[in-house]
Amino acid sequence: MAEAEAAQLKEEGNRHFQLQDYKAATKSYSQALKLTKDKALLATLYRNRAACGLKTESYVQAASDASRAIDINSSDIKALYRRCQALEHLGKLDQAFKDVQRCATLEPRNQNFQETLRRLNTSIQEKLRVQFSTDSRVQKMFEILLDENSEADKLEKAANNLIVLGREEAGAEMIFQNNGVALLLQLVDTKRPELVLAAVRTLAAMCSGHCARATVVLHAVRIDRICSLMAVENEEMSLAVCNLLQAIIDSLSGEDKREHRGKEEALVLDTKKDLKQITNHLLDMLVSKKVSGQGRDQALNLLNKNVPRKDLAIHDNSRTIYVVDNGLRKILKVVGQVPDLPSCLPLTDNTRMLASILINKLYDDLRCDPERDHFRKICEEYITGKFDPQDMDKNVIAIQTVSGILQGPFDLGNQLLGLKGVMEMMVALCGSEREVDQLVAVEALIHASTKLSRATFIITNGVSLLKEIYKTTKNEKIKIRTLVGLCKLGSAGGTDYGLRQFAEGSTEKLAKQCRKWLCNASIDTRTRRWAVEGLAYLTLDADVKDDFVQDIPALQAMFELAKASTADKTILYSVATTLVNCTNSYDVKEVIPELVQLAKFSKQHVPEEHPKDKKDFIDMRVKRLLKAGVTSALACMVKADSAILTDQTKELLARVFLALCDNAKDRGTIVAQGGGKALLPLALEGTDVGKVKAAHALAKIAAVSNPDIAFPGERVYEVVRPLVSLLDTQRDGLQNYEALLGLTNLSGRSDKLRQKIFKEKALPDIENYMFENHDQLRQAATECMCNMVLNKEVQERFLADGNDRLKLVVLLCGEDDEKVQNAASGALAMLTAAHKKLCLKMTQVTTQWLEILQRLCLHDRLSIQHRGLVIAYNLLAADAELAKKLVESELLEILTVVGKQEPDEKKAEVVQTARECLIKCMDYGFIKPVS
């Protein structure tokens, strides 16, 4: 019984293999192997499973299975050749050569074996040549680099060559085997920046994707020395050492995602101790005065990237717990640094922000309330421990720490604001005579007033102080921050017209001052950044945004600032927020009239819409933004580095693009200024909402634009996936509809695009929408299918048995909606022209086929009538029996009437096709011409 079942499973596996379902075939062969002890069958099963391994690129498994088949029968030529193919892919050319040599001995006349022999022989010779030349090259490079008398250009060339060599696996191994690590350390000891840099970059390349080499490098160079190199002022050096550490961490934690084999696979190293040591040294760097601002930034970047889980589905968050217990106080110390105090650590403009991001990531990575409570208690103890009535500097640091946490996990920051004395201390520092106190307090108030209840407290207790500081201070930094604080407080009611915090006209005055600072090129970028941030808050007010878009110099100054500041995430976010506000592309809650009445009855506050937030005003603002060149500014912002352009900023940019694309007449301008190209990365990366918004904007462009102009070259193929992602029941009807229009336009361009749409598995979704009750969705889906049927693989789906695809198209030809009829009859005409089998199948799928065909041939709309006559001709030409059936029906009379008409310009095609049908009937001898 078991042997019979094994044989049956083998046959089942063969069928799966023929259908190219290699995973199912592998499963069947594996099950059969467990049931049989017959040596001949075992050899066949191993051999067949090896073939599956080759198809799925599982070359290690394929080689192993082929070897087992050869163990049973050493002359199994198929198994020998399959092992040869697997070994060649694994880079084991000499072993592959031996296998194919054996095959050629067994079958000397087989041309395939002879050709493989020649190819492998050439590859082996080339590999040996490279290997021997690499050896000598490595030695020569080190000789030049370690010779003090070497010329500068030779030195530079040798250093660059060494880096390039280290990036190749063979080259890296060669350097390593030739005492390379010790020689590279000698280069580091020279302390010549260009040589140290070359050594660090080569070490990084050698460590990349190789756990054993990474471990040796880490222990040879030592983590304390690596960190001291990263701590230097030189930005280029600090970044290079950061890349080295990242390569080591990736290799040790298995993040390099490379497939390891042989010795490297067999090597089992316990890397946890090394990874913990690296984390400890990075945390120590955060609070060391010997570390430069650049070095501190790189340490924070490494912690940000490697400590929190990349996927929250992974249960283990032990790295985060370890850092919270052993390093949170150190991170808080960085967050609380005040640049103007003498005790301040060396910082860059981004250091405190990076520390806030790290706190945010660590907090988000916690799994349960007890872990979050522990985190909060550490923060509370640190802040309350800083409060000291005798030492104002400590109080300032405490408030700066709260300010930094508010820029990270806002919920946690909000809890800390509730600590006794925190809000009062902020207000008290505003009244201090020291500028440093005012600066910190104002920034803290800005971050604290995000929540409406906090903003109300500050308006009650601190707004008069802010106004006083604004009027009296001569320090521009404090003045502009105070202005932003007032801006934020003024916008605390959001878009609700009934919740204005300040008197009528106050917010417009604040905005005017922000625009004035924005246009003043003599003010430094950092200060102008605050002006943009002020506008990001104030533009929630419809009067402010309407005035702003009319101020073309201010708009263009903001765009120029965004283009020039692609390394500053705060500016990009503020500009994006301002544009979202100006275009009203933020989410608006649907107002249900019944709930409004209920709220009024119970005397609750009902949000009011500003008159200038109506559609006409929004459209006018969009026009002005486009005229001012917003698209080119957005395209520049999208090009910013991924660390700077956060997912939230990407979502905001996608929202703006979608609002800009709303009017079809504006889409040409957007494409001309690079909007189509800029939308692609936004549709592929970022938040789920951002990707959907960007995909929708792409769909709007793809629906009406020439794809060759909007997305030139290979870029057009990248558009397909975002559009297909919109064909989802979770998306709204408009997104479905415009995605279908975009895909219709693309599928009409070339078969390569149709193939891409097919490969993205869009066909089932398009078919689903052909069943829709919604007329426009059904029409768009049918038009898309009309273009798709030109593709051979789509035609094969229609030819396959056991589906109703053809029946659906035939029935849609009988619909009352002319646009659906036109598209469906076009699809049917092309399908019946491509395959005779489909002509016969059409007559079997529904009993109404003849009635539908007759209706098409008599249709008032000439394009539909022509398509119906083409279908009739295809059926007549396909089969004599089918032709006879058609002639015996009323169709002959219809063809005769149409064919006898006098052809004018409009009807020429219709009459000609009807006459061709009659000629085909004459060829069969079913009718005779009347003389």
PDB file of C-alpha atoms in Angstrom, residues 442 445-446 449 466 480-490 502:
ATOM      1  CA  VAL A 442       9.454  79.542  25.165  1.00  0.00           C
ATOM      2  CA  LEU A 445       5.734  76.163  25.857  1.00  0.00           C
ATOM      3  CA  ILE A 446       5.624  75.704  22.078  1.00  0.00           C
ATOM      4  CA  SER A 449       0.691  73.717  23.794  1.00  0.00           C
ATOM      5  CA  LEU A 466       5.022  85.779  25.911  1.00  0.00           C
ATOM      6  CA  ILE A 480      10.920  84.440  16.662  1.00  0.00           C
ATOM      7  CA  ARG A 481      10.397  81.515  19.053  1.00  0.00           C
ATOM      8  CA  THR A 482       8.031  83.651  21.117  1.00  0.00           C
ATOM      9  CA  LEU A 483       6.188  84.457  17.910  1.00  0.00           C
ATOM     10  CA  VAL A 484       5.886  80.724  17.105  1.00  0.00           C
ATOM     11  CA  GLY A 485       4.607  80.128  20.652  1.00  0.00           C
ATOM     12  CA  LEU A 486       1.919  82.756  20.103  1.00  0.00           C
ATOM     13  CA  CYS A 487       1.189  81.245  16.660  1.00  0.00           C
ATOM     14  CA  LYS A 488       0.696  77.798  18.137  1.00  0.00           C
ATOM     15  CA  LEU A 489      -1.529  79.100  20.921  1.00  0.00           C
ATOM     16  CA  GLY A 490      -3.518  81.064  18.363  1.00  0.00           C
ATOM     17  CA  PHE A 502      -7.237  85.228  20.142  1.00  0.00           C
TER      18      PHE A 502
END
